[in-house]
Coordinates of C-alpha atoms in Angstrom, one line a residue:
M1 CA 22.3 67.4 59.5
Q2 CA 25.7 66.2 60.7
K3 CA 28.5 66.2 58.2
I4 CA 30.5 63.0 58.1
I5 CA 34.2 63.7 57.3
L6 CA 36.2 60.7 56.2
L7 CA 39.6 60.8 57.7
S8 CA 42.2 60.0 55.1
C9 CA 43.2 56.4 54.7
F10 CA 46.1 55.4 52.5
F11 CA 48.0 52.5 51.1
G12 CA 51.6 53.2 51.9
V13 CA 52.7 56.1 54.1
A14 CA 51.6 59.8 53.9
S15 CA 52.6 62.7 56.1
F16 CA 51.1 66.0 57.1
T17 CA 52.5 69.0 58.9
A18 CA 50.6 71.3 61.3
N19 CA 51.9 74.8 61.9
T20 CA 50.0 76.8 64.6
Q21 CA 50.2 78.7 67.8
V22 CA 49.3 76.6 70.8
I23 CA 49.5 76.7 74.6
D24 CA 52.6 74.8 75.5
S25 CA 51.3 71.7 77.3
T26 CA 54.8 70.7 78.4
F27 CA 55.0 73.9 80.5
G28 CA 53.5 74.7 83.8
I29 CA 51.8 73.0 86.7
P30 CA 48.3 71.8 85.7
T31 CA 46.9 72.0 89.2
S32 CA 48.5 75.2 90.3
L33 CA 45.4 77.4 89.8
D34 CA 43.2 75.0 91.6
P35 CA 43.8 71.4 92.8
C36 CA 40.6 70.2 91.3
C37 CA 41.2 71.6 87.8
L38 CA 43.8 70.7 85.2
V39 CA 45.1 73.7 83.1
H40 CA 48.1 72.9 81.0
G41 CA 50.5 75.5 79.9
I42 CA 50.2 77.8 82.9
T43 CA 51.8 78.1 86.4
G44 CA 50.0 79.8 89.2
C45 CA 51.9 80.9 92.4
N46 CA 49.7 81.0 95.5
F47 CA 51.2 83.0 98.3
G48 CA 48.1 82.4 100.4
G49 CA 46.3 85.6 99.5
S50 CA 45.5 87.7 96.4
D51 CA 48.7 87.9 94.3
Q52 CA 49.7 89.6 91.1
A53 CA 52.9 89.7 88.9
F54 CA 54.0 92.9 87.1
L55 CA 57.2 91.6 85.5
A56 CA 58.5 88.3 84.1
V57 CA 62.3 88.1 84.0
H58 CA 63.7 85.4 81.7
L59 CA 67.2 84.4 82.9
D60 CA 69.9 83.1 80.5
D61 CA 69.5 79.6 81.9
G62 CA 65.8 79.6 81.1
R63 CA 64.5 80.1 84.6
I64 CA 61.8 82.7 85.1
I65 CA 61.2 85.2 87.9
L66 CA 57.8 86.8 88.5
A67 CA 57.8 90.0 90.5
G68 CA 54.8 91.6 92.1
D69 CA 53.0 91.5 95.4
T70 CA 50.8 89.4 97.7
R71 CA 47.8 90.7 99.8
W72 CA 46.1 88.8 102.6
Q73 CA 44.1 89.8 105.7
G74 CA 44.3 93.5 105.0
E75 CA 48.1 93.5 104.6
S76 CA 50.5 93.3 101.6
D77 CA 54.1 92.6 100.8
F78 CA 56.4 92.8 97.7
A79 CA 57.0 89.3 96.5
I80 CA 58.8 87.3 93.8
A81 CA 58.3 83.7 92.5
R82 CA 61.0 81.8 90.8
L83 CA 60.3 79.0 88.3
M84 CA 62.3 76.5 86.4
P85 CA 62.4 76.6 82.5
D86 CA 59.5 74.1 82.3
G87 CA 57.3 76.2 84.7
Q88 CA 57.9 74.0 87.8
Y89 CA 58.6 75.8 91.1
D90 CA 62.3 76.5 91.7
Q91 CA 62.6 74.9 95.2
S92 CA 66.1 76.3 95.7
V93 CA 64.5 79.6 96.9
G94 CA 61.6 79.7 99.4
V95 CA 58.8 77.3 99.5
D96 CA 57.6 76.5 96.0
G97 CA 60.0 79.2 94.7
Q98 CA 58.1 82.0 96.6
V99 CA 59.7 84.8 98.5
R100 CA 57.9 87.5 100.5
I101 CA 59.9 90.7 100.7
D102 CA 58.9 92.3 104.0
L103 CA 59.9 96.0 104.1
G104 CA 58.4 96.5 107.5
Y105 CA 55.1 98.1 106.4
P106 CA 51.7 96.4 106.7
N107 CA 50.5 97.7 103.3
D108 CA 53.3 98.0 100.8
S109 CA 51.9 97.6 97.3
C110 CA 53.9 96.7 94.2
L111 CA 52.6 98.3 91.0
A112 CA 55.7 98.1 88.8
A113 CA 59.0 96.2 88.4
A114 CA 62.0 96.2 86.0
R115 CA 65.2 94.2 85.6
Y116 CA 68.2 96.2 86.7
Q117 CA 71.7 95.5 85.2
N118 CA 70.9 91.8 84.6
D119 CA 71.3 90.6 88.2
Q120 CA 68.8 92.7 90.1
I121 CA 65.2 93.7 90.1
L122 CA 63.6 97.0 90.9
M123 CA 60.2 96.9 92.4
G124 CA 58.0 100.0 93.0
G125 CA 54.6 101.1 94.1
C126 CA 53.3 102.9 97.2
V127 CA 52.8 102.6 100.9
W128 CA 50.7 104.4 103.5
Q129 CA 53.1 105.2 106.4
A130 CA 52.1 106.0 109.9
G131 CA 51.9 109.8 110.4
T132 CA 51.4 110.6 106.7
T133 CA 48.2 111.8 105.1
G134 CA 48.3 109.6 102.0
Y135 CA 50.2 107.1 100.0
V136 CA 53.9 107.8 99.2
N137 CA 56.1 106.3 96.6
L138 CA 58.0 103.1 97.6
I139 CA 60.9 101.5 95.6
A140 CA 63.1 98.6 96.5
R141 CA 66.0 96.7 94.8
V142 CA 66.5 93.0 95.2
D143 CA 68.8 90.3 93.8
L144 CA 67.5 87.3 91.9
N145 CA 66.9 85.5 95.2
G146 CA 64.7 88.3 96.5
N147 CA 67.3 89.6 98.9
L148 CA 67.4 93.4 99.4
D149 CA 70.4 95.3 98.1
P150 CA 71.9 97.2 101.0
S151 CA 73.7 99.6 98.7
F152 CA 70.3 101.0 97.5
G153 CA 68.3 103.5 99.6
N154 CA 67.9 102.6 103.2
S155 CA 69.1 99.0 103.4
G156 CA 67.5 98.2 100.1
F157 CA 64.5 100.4 99.8
L158 CA 63.2 104.0 100.2
T159 CA 60.1 106.0 100.3
I160 CA 59.7 109.3 98.3
D161 CA 57.1 111.9 99.3
L162 CA 56.0 114.7 97.0
P163 CA 54.8 117.8 98.8
T164 CA 51.3 119.2 98.1
V165 CA 50.2 115.9 96.6
A166 CA 47.8 113.7 98.7
H167 CA 48.7 110.4 97.1
K168 CA 51.5 109.2 94.8
M169 CA 52.3 105.8 93.4
I170 CA 55.0 104.5 91.1
T171 CA 53.5 102.6 88.1
K172 CA 56.5 102.5 85.8
I173 CA 60.3 102.0 86.3
R174 CA 62.8 102.4 83.5
P175 CA 66.5 101.8 84.3
L176 CA 69.0 103.8 82.1
P177 CA 72.3 102.5 80.7
D178 CA 74.4 104.6 83.2
G179 CA 72.6 103.0 86.2
K180 CA 70.2 105.9 86.9
I181 CA 66.5 105.1 87.2
V182 CA 63.5 106.9 85.8
I183 CA 60.3 106.4 87.8
A184 CA 56.9 107.6 86.8
G185 CA 53.4 107.2 88.1
N186 CA 50.2 108.8 89.2
I187 CA 49.5 111.6 91.7
L188 CA 46.2 112.4 93.3
Y189 CA 45.5 115.8 94.8
G190 CA 42.3 114.8 96.4
S191 CA 40.9 111.6 98.1
V192 CA 41.3 108.2 96.5
N193 CA 37.6 107.7 95.9
W194 CA 36.8 111.1 94.6
P195 CA 39.9 112.8 93.3
D196 CA 39.4 116.5 92.6
S197 CA 42.5 116.4 90.4
T198 CA 44.9 113.7 89.2
G199 CA 48.2 114.0 87.3
I200 CA 51.4 112.3 86.4
F201 CA 54.9 112.6 87.9
L202 CA 58.3 111.8 86.5
G203 CA 61.4 111.5 88.6
R204 CA 65.0 110.3 88.2
L205 CA 67.1 108.5 90.9
L206 CA 70.8 108.0 91.1
P207 CA 72.1 104.3 91.1
N208 CA 72.1 104.4 94.9
G209 CA 68.4 105.4 95.1
Q210 CA 69.0 109.1 95.9
V211 CA 67.0 111.7 94.0
D212 CA 68.9 113.1 91.0
T213 CA 68.3 116.8 91.5
S214 CA 69.7 117.6 88.0
F215 CA 66.4 116.3 86.5
G216 CA 63.4 118.6 86.2
T217 CA 62.8 120.6 89.4
A218 CA 64.7 119.1 92.3
G219 CA 64.5 115.7 90.6
F220 CA 60.8 115.7 89.6
V221 CA 58.3 116.8 86.9
H222 CA 54.5 117.1 87.4
H223 CA 52.5 116.6 84.3
Q224 CA 48.9 116.9 83.0
W225 CA 48.0 116.1 79.4
E226 CA 46.4 119.5 79.0
L227 CA 45.6 122.5 81.1
G228 CA 42.2 122.1 82.8
C229 CA 42.3 118.3 82.5
N230 CA 41.5 117.2 86.0
A231 CA 42.1 113.4 85.5
S232 CA 45.3 112.6 83.7
I233 CA 46.4 109.0 84.2
L234 CA 49.7 107.4 83.1
G235 CA 49.5 104.5 80.7
D236 CA 53.2 103.9 79.9
A237 CA 56.6 105.7 80.1
I238 CA 59.7 104.5 78.2
T239 CA 63.1 105.9 77.4
D240 CA 64.9 106.1 74.0
N241 CA 68.6 105.8 73.2
Q242 CA 69.1 109.5 74.1
D243 CA 67.5 109.1 77.5
R244 CA 64.5 111.1 76.4
I245 CA 61.2 110.0 78.1
L246 CA 58.0 109.3 76.2
L247 CA 54.7 109.2 78.0
T248 CA 51.2 108.1 77.0
G249 CA 48.0 107.5 78.9
A250 CA 44.4 108.5 79.3
S251 CA 42.3 111.3 80.6
Y252 CA 39.9 109.4 82.8
D253 CA 40.7 105.7 83.3
P254 CA 40.3 104.2 85.9
Y255 CA 38.0 106.9 87.3
L256 CA 34.4 107.6 86.5
G257 CA 33.5 110.1 83.7
I258 CA 31.5 112.2 86.2
Q259 CA 32.8 113.0 89.7
E260 CA 30.8 115.0 92.2
G261 CA 28.7 116.4 89.4
T262 CA 31.7 117.6 87.3
I263 CA 32.4 116.0 83.9
N264 CA 36.1 115.0 83.4
C265 CA 37.9 116.0 80.3
Q266 CA 38.0 113.1 77.8
H267 CA 40.3 113.9 75.0
D268 CA 42.1 112.0 72.2
I269 CA 45.1 109.8 72.9
V270 CA 48.2 111.9 73.8
L271 CA 51.9 111.2 73.3
F272 CA 54.4 113.5 75.1
R273 CA 58.2 113.6 75.1
Y274 CA 60.6 115.0 77.7
L275 CA 64.3 115.7 77.1
S276 CA 66.9 113.9 79.4
N277 CA 66.9 116.9 81.7
G278 CA 63.2 116.7 82.3
Q279 CA 62.2 119.6 80.1
P280 CA 59.6 119.3 77.3
D281 CA 61.1 118.4 74.0
P282 CA 60.5 121.4 71.7
G283 CA 61.4 119.3 68.6
F284 CA 58.6 116.9 69.2
G285 CA 55.0 117.8 68.3
S286 CA 53.9 121.1 69.9
N287 CA 56.4 121.8 72.6
G288 CA 56.7 118.0 73.3
S289 CA 53.0 117.1 73.0
L290 CA 51.1 115.2 70.3
E291 CA 47.4 114.7 70.4
L292 CA 46.1 112.0 68.0
P293 CA 42.9 113.2 66.3
N294 CA 39.9 111.0 65.9
T295 CA 40.8 108.6 68.8
A296 CA 37.9 109.9 70.9
K297 CA 38.0 109.0 74.6
G298 CA 41.1 106.9 73.8
R299 CA 43.6 105.4 76.1
G300 CA 47.3 105.0 75.4
Y301 CA 48.5 101.8 77.1
T302 CA 52.0 100.8 76.0
L303 CA 54.9 102.1 74.0
A304 CA 57.9 100.6 72.1
I305 CA 61.0 102.2 70.5
Y306 CA 62.6 100.9 67.3
E307 CA 66.4 100.9 67.0
D308 CA 66.2 103.7 64.5
G309 CA 64.1 105.9 66.9
R310 CA 60.6 105.2 65.5
I311 CA 57.9 105.1 68.1
L312 CA 55.1 102.5 68.3
L313 CA 52.0 103.2 70.5
A314 CA 49.3 100.7 71.3
G315 CA 46.1 101.6 73.0
A316 CA 42.3 101.6 72.7
A317 CA 40.4 104.1 70.7
G318 CA 36.7 105.0 70.4
N319 CA 34.4 107.3 68.5
L320 CA 32.0 110.0 69.5
L321 CA 29.0 107.6 69.7
L322 CA 30.5 105.2 72.2
S323 CA 30.9 105.7 76.0
S324 CA 34.2 103.9 76.1
P325 CA 37.0 102.9 73.7
A326 CA 36.0 100.0 71.5
Y327 CA 38.9 99.4 69.1
V328 CA 42.4 98.1 69.4
F329 CA 44.5 101.0 68.2
L330 CA 48.2 101.2 67.1
A331 CA 50.1 104.1 65.6
R332 CA 53.7 104.4 64.5
F333 CA 55.7 107.7 64.4
M334 CA 59.0 108.9 63.1
P335 CA 61.5 110.0 65.7
D336 CA 60.3 113.6 65.4
G337 CA 56.7 112.7 66.0
T338 CA 55.4 112.8 62.4
P339 CA 53.2 109.8 61.4
D340 CA 55.0 106.9 59.7
I341 CA 52.8 106.6 56.7
T342 CA 54.3 103.2 55.8
F343 CA 52.4 101.7 58.8
G344 CA 48.7 100.7 58.6
D345 CA 46.4 103.3 57.2
N346 CA 48.5 106.4 57.0
G347 CA 50.3 105.5 60.2
R348 CA 47.5 103.9 62.1
F349 CA 45.8 100.5 62.8
K350 CA 42.3 100.4 64.3
K351 CA 40.2 97.3 64.6
G352 CA 37.5 95.9 66.9
I353 CA 38.7 92.6 68.4
I354 CA 36.9 90.6 71.1
V355 CA 39.1 88.1 72.8
Y356 CA 36.6 86.4 75.1
G357 CA 33.0 86.4 74.0
L358 CA 31.3 85.3 77.3
S359 CA 32.5 88.4 79.2
G360 CA 31.4 90.8 76.6
G361 CA 34.5 93.0 77.1
I362 CA 36.5 94.7 74.4
A363 CA 40.2 93.7 74.1
E364 CA 42.6 96.3 75.3
P365 CA 46.4 96.2 74.7
F366 CA 48.7 95.6 77.7
G367 CA 52.0 95.1 75.9
V368 CA 53.8 95.1 72.5
L369 CA 56.5 92.6 71.5
R370 CA 58.5 92.9 68.3
M371 CA 59.8 89.5 67.1
R372 CA 60.1 87.5 63.9
D373 CA 59.6 90.7 61.8
R374 CA 56.2 91.0 63.3
I375 CA 54.4 93.1 65.9
L376 CA 52.7 91.0 68.6
V377 CA 50.2 92.9 70.7
G378 CA 49.0 91.4 74.0
V379 CA 45.3 92.0 74.6
S380 CA 43.1 91.6 77.6
N381 CA 39.4 92.3 78.1
S382 CA 38.8 95.1 80.5
I383 CA 37.5 93.9 83.9
I384 CA 33.8 94.3 83.2
G385 CA 32.5 90.8 82.9
D386 CA 33.2 88.0 85.3
D387 CA 35.7 86.2 83.1
P388 CA 37.9 88.5 81.1
G389 CA 40.1 86.6 78.6
F390 CA 43.5 87.4 77.2
G391 CA 45.5 86.6 74.1
A392 CA 47.4 88.4 71.3
I393 CA 47.0 89.8 67.8
C394 CA 49.7 89.8 65.3
L395 CA 50.5 92.5 62.7
T396 CA 53.1 92.6 60.0
E397 CA 55.7 95.4 60.3
N398 CA 53.7 97.5 57.8
G399 CA 50.7 97.5 60.2
K400 CA 48.5 94.9 58.6
I401 CA 46.9 91.9 60.3
D402 CA 49.0 88.7 59.8
S403 CA 46.4 86.3 58.7
T404 CA 48.8 83.3 59.2
F405 CA 48.7 83.9 63.0
G406 CA 46.0 82.3 65.1
I407 CA 42.6 82.7 63.7
Q408 CA 42.7 85.5 61.2
G409 CA 45.5 87.2 63.2
S410 CA 44.1 86.7 66.7
F411 CA 45.1 84.1 69.3
N412 CA 42.9 83.4 72.4
A413 CA 44.9 81.8 75.2
F414 CA 42.2 79.8 77.0
P415 CA 38.9 80.2 75.2
D416 CA 37.2 77.3 76.8
L417 CA 37.9 78.0 80.5
T418 CA 35.9 80.2 82.9
M419 CA 39.0 81.8 84.3
Q420 CA 39.4 85.3 85.5
S421 CA 42.7 86.8 84.5
Y422 CA 44.4 90.1 84.2
I423 CA 47.6 90.2 82.2
N424 CA 50.3 92.9 82.7
Q425 CA 53.1 91.8 80.4
I426 CA 53.8 89.9 77.2
S427 CA 57.4 88.6 76.9
S428 CA 59.6 86.1 75.1
S429 CA 62.6 84.0 75.8
A430 CA 63.2 82.7 72.2
D431 CA 61.8 83.3 68.7
N432 CA 59.5 80.3 69.0
N433 CA 57.6 81.2 72.2
F434 CA 55.9 84.0 74.0
F435 CA 54.5 84.4 77.5
F436 CA 51.6 86.1 79.3
S437 CA 52.1 87.1 82.9
G438 CA 49.9 88.8 85.5
Y439 CA 47.3 87.0 87.6
S440 CA 44.8 84.3 87.0
R441 CA 42.4 82.2 89.0
L442 CA 39.7 79.6 88.7
L443 CA 38.2 79.2 92.2
Q444 CA 41.0 80.4 94.5
P445 CA 42.0 84.0 95.1
N446 CA 44.2 85.6 92.4
N447 CA 47.5 83.9 91.9
M448 CA 50.6 85.2 90.2
A449 CA 50.6 83.4 86.9
I450 CA 52.5 82.9 83.7
A451 CA 51.3 81.1 80.6
K452 CA 53.5 79.9 77.7
V453 CA 52.6 79.8 74.0
R454 CA 54.6 78.1 71.3
W455 CA 54.6 80.3 68.2
D456 CA 55.1 78.0 65.3
I457 CA 54.9 74.5 66.6
T458 CA 55.4 72.1 63.7
S459 CA 54.0 68.6 64.1
K460 CA 54.9 66.1 61.4
M461 CA 52.9 63.0 61.7
E462 CA 52.8 60.0 59.3
E463 CA 49.6 58.3 58.4
K464 CA 50.2 54.5 58.5
I465 CA 48.9 51.9 56.1
S466 CA 45.1 51.5 56.4
H467 CA 42.4 50.3 54.0
F468 CA 39.5 50.5 56.4
N469 CA 36.6 52.9 56.1
I470 CA 37.3 54.8 59.3
K471 CA 35.0 57.9 60.0
I472 CA 34.9 60.5 62.7
Y473 CA 32.2 63.1 63.0
P474 CA 31.5 65.9 63.4
N475 CA 34.8 67.4 62.5
P476 CA 35.5 70.1 63.7
V477 CA 34.1 69.0 67.1
S478 CA 32.0 71.7 68.9
Q479 CA 30.5 69.6 71.7
G480 CA 32.1 67.5 74.4
F481 CA 32.0 64.3 72.3
F482 CA 32.5 63.0 68.9
Y483 CA 31.6 59.7 67.1
L484 CA 34.1 57.2 65.9
D485 CA 33.1 54.6 63.3
I486 CA 35.9 52.1 62.7
G487 CA 34.1 50.2 59.9
N488 CA 35.3 46.7 59.2
I489 CA 38.6 46.9 61.0
H490 CA 37.3 44.4 63.6
D491 CA 37.4 41.8 60.9
V492 CA 41.2 41.7 61.5
E493 CA 41.6 43.2 64.9
E494 CA 40.2 42.0 68.3
N495 CA 41.9 44.5 70.6
L496 CA 42.1 48.0 69.2
S497 CA 43.1 50.9 71.3
L498 CA 42.5 54.7 70.8
K499 CA 44.8 57.5 71.7
L500 CA 44.3 61.3 71.3
K501 CA 47.4 63.4 71.2
D502 CA 47.9 67.2 71.2
V503 CA 50.3 68.8 68.8
N504 CA 53.1 68.4 71.4
G505 CA 52.7 64.6 71.2
R506 CA 51.3 64.4 74.7
I507 CA 48.6 61.7 75.2
I508 CA 45.5 63.4 76.6
Y509 CA 43.0 60.7 76.2
Q510 CA 43.1 56.9 75.6
Q511 CA 40.7 54.1 75.5
R512 CA 41.2 50.3 75.2
C513 CA 38.9 47.9 73.4
V514 CA 37.3 50.4 71.1
E515 CA 33.8 49.5 69.9
V516 CA 32.8 49.3 66.2
T517 CA 30.8 52.6 66.5
G518 CA 30.5 54.7 69.6
A519 CA 30.7 58.2 71.2
I520 CA 34.0 59.4 72.6
N521 CA 33.4 61.8 75.5
V522 CA 36.0 64.6 75.8
P523 CA 34.3 67.4 77.7
D524 CA 37.4 69.2 78.9
F525 CA 39.3 69.6 75.7
L526 CA 40.6 73.0 74.7
S527 CA 40.1 74.3 71.2
G528 CA 42.9 73.3 68.8
L529 CA 44.3 70.6 66.6
Y530 CA 44.6 67.0 67.8
F531 CA 45.6 63.7 66.4
V532 CA 43.5 60.5 66.5
E533 CA 45.6 57.3 66.7
L534 CA 44.2 53.7 66.4
V535 CA 46.6 50.9 67.2
G536 CA 46.1 47.2 66.8
Q537 CA 48.3 44.1 66.3
R538 CA 48.0 44.3 62.5
S539 CA 47.0 47.9 61.8
H540 CA 48.0 51.5 62.6
Y541 CA 45.8 54.5 61.7
L542 CA 46.6 58.2 62.3
G543 CA 44.4 61.2 61.4
K544 CA 43.6 64.7 62.4
I545 CA 40.7 66.2 64.3
V546 CA 39.9 69.8 65.3
F547 CA 38.1 70.9 68.5
Q548 CA 36.4 74.2 68.1
K549 CA 34.2 75.2 71.1

């Protein structure tokens, strides 16, 4: 039985206010992911191949730079895309704001990027050079137009080989206040497909790109989470205000649990800290190492440092009965590594959260953003199903779900679209917005992409004088249509028009000469709050409707 909801009709004027998180429909290029499909709130940058962004830089004037790489016909290049504050392409650089950064290699891959001293960008990854047996580290520095900095490395870039290691790749870059640069990533001692051992490396560079030999052993540290663990993979590396380096990661991702008949170690989430000279910090955990009990087969993905030195870790945790992590997991520590018992349940938060039901994947954190006295965690389904989704969950600073955010603390960016995406960063340019950046696509190959969400959009709408029995049903709307019954309004109106507006006030559907009763077809609407407006010569009606697919 359909439930008929009477939209409020008043004599005089009444007002209502909507507070919610919504995709910003005033941002982006609706056809940028595919010319045949309209997706508001997102900009895709198509370099002609398969593209991905690892960093979004928000400039003081509101412009946005996406840094990553582009791959086509077996080759790849570093690349940046520059956008205007509203998500339109910045045509002052390149075609549609896109700049390929050709370093002279056929297969340079960008896996990490970082802003450097406000006016430059560091981009790192790996390259397979002629005459070498495997991938070597590659890092470049460019200005905000994508031009190489000739004072860095060899005319703007350099490669770094690590002896005795078959493959190495930079996956994290952390500039220090004095201009030095911490790099970190993965090392493979065997082949790419079947590594007999994997590990993590840390290194430090001088501002000109040369190796800082005062760090570690000749500038580098090789690390495994525990002795005998043959598959240590880096999740994140960050620095604190004492230039100490914190690491977290996983014991097996992205490799299989069994390789050539040998079971890889699969331990609890690990947090490790090095001193600024590259030596383990004896004052942190057990000689620099903390293993978090009861996070079986867990993965540490991202870290954040508070101004007072506290440490926030976000990842995915499992249990002994599951083959992979199934819960979003956060933990907060005091500067010495002891649990911060004021956070969550004795220092921890653990909850199963599914972001996109069709793919069947479990949400995994890709970034943490602290803003508005809250903790915003970007989450993305693992690439298991065809259409992994992405969104965010919001916690209070004491580690509890913020039920005022999204739907019971969770926001899903594009729940109604069959859109494959992988998100690498959550960022913000003001306290009333946040952004997701990485790659996304509908039908075309992967495009660099960024989507904008308005945090607390407030829409104050006034319901005008109306004494007609106007009905809309069902409400919420779960199908691609709803019914509108305008009652006896035609007794006084011959030409009545209908407009549907989103919370930004943008008209997304309109119809002239509305019938007394009829179906309104809206198959492509996203979930969210909308406003129904009926306008005639003698009457004006405004009400609310919710689409929930």
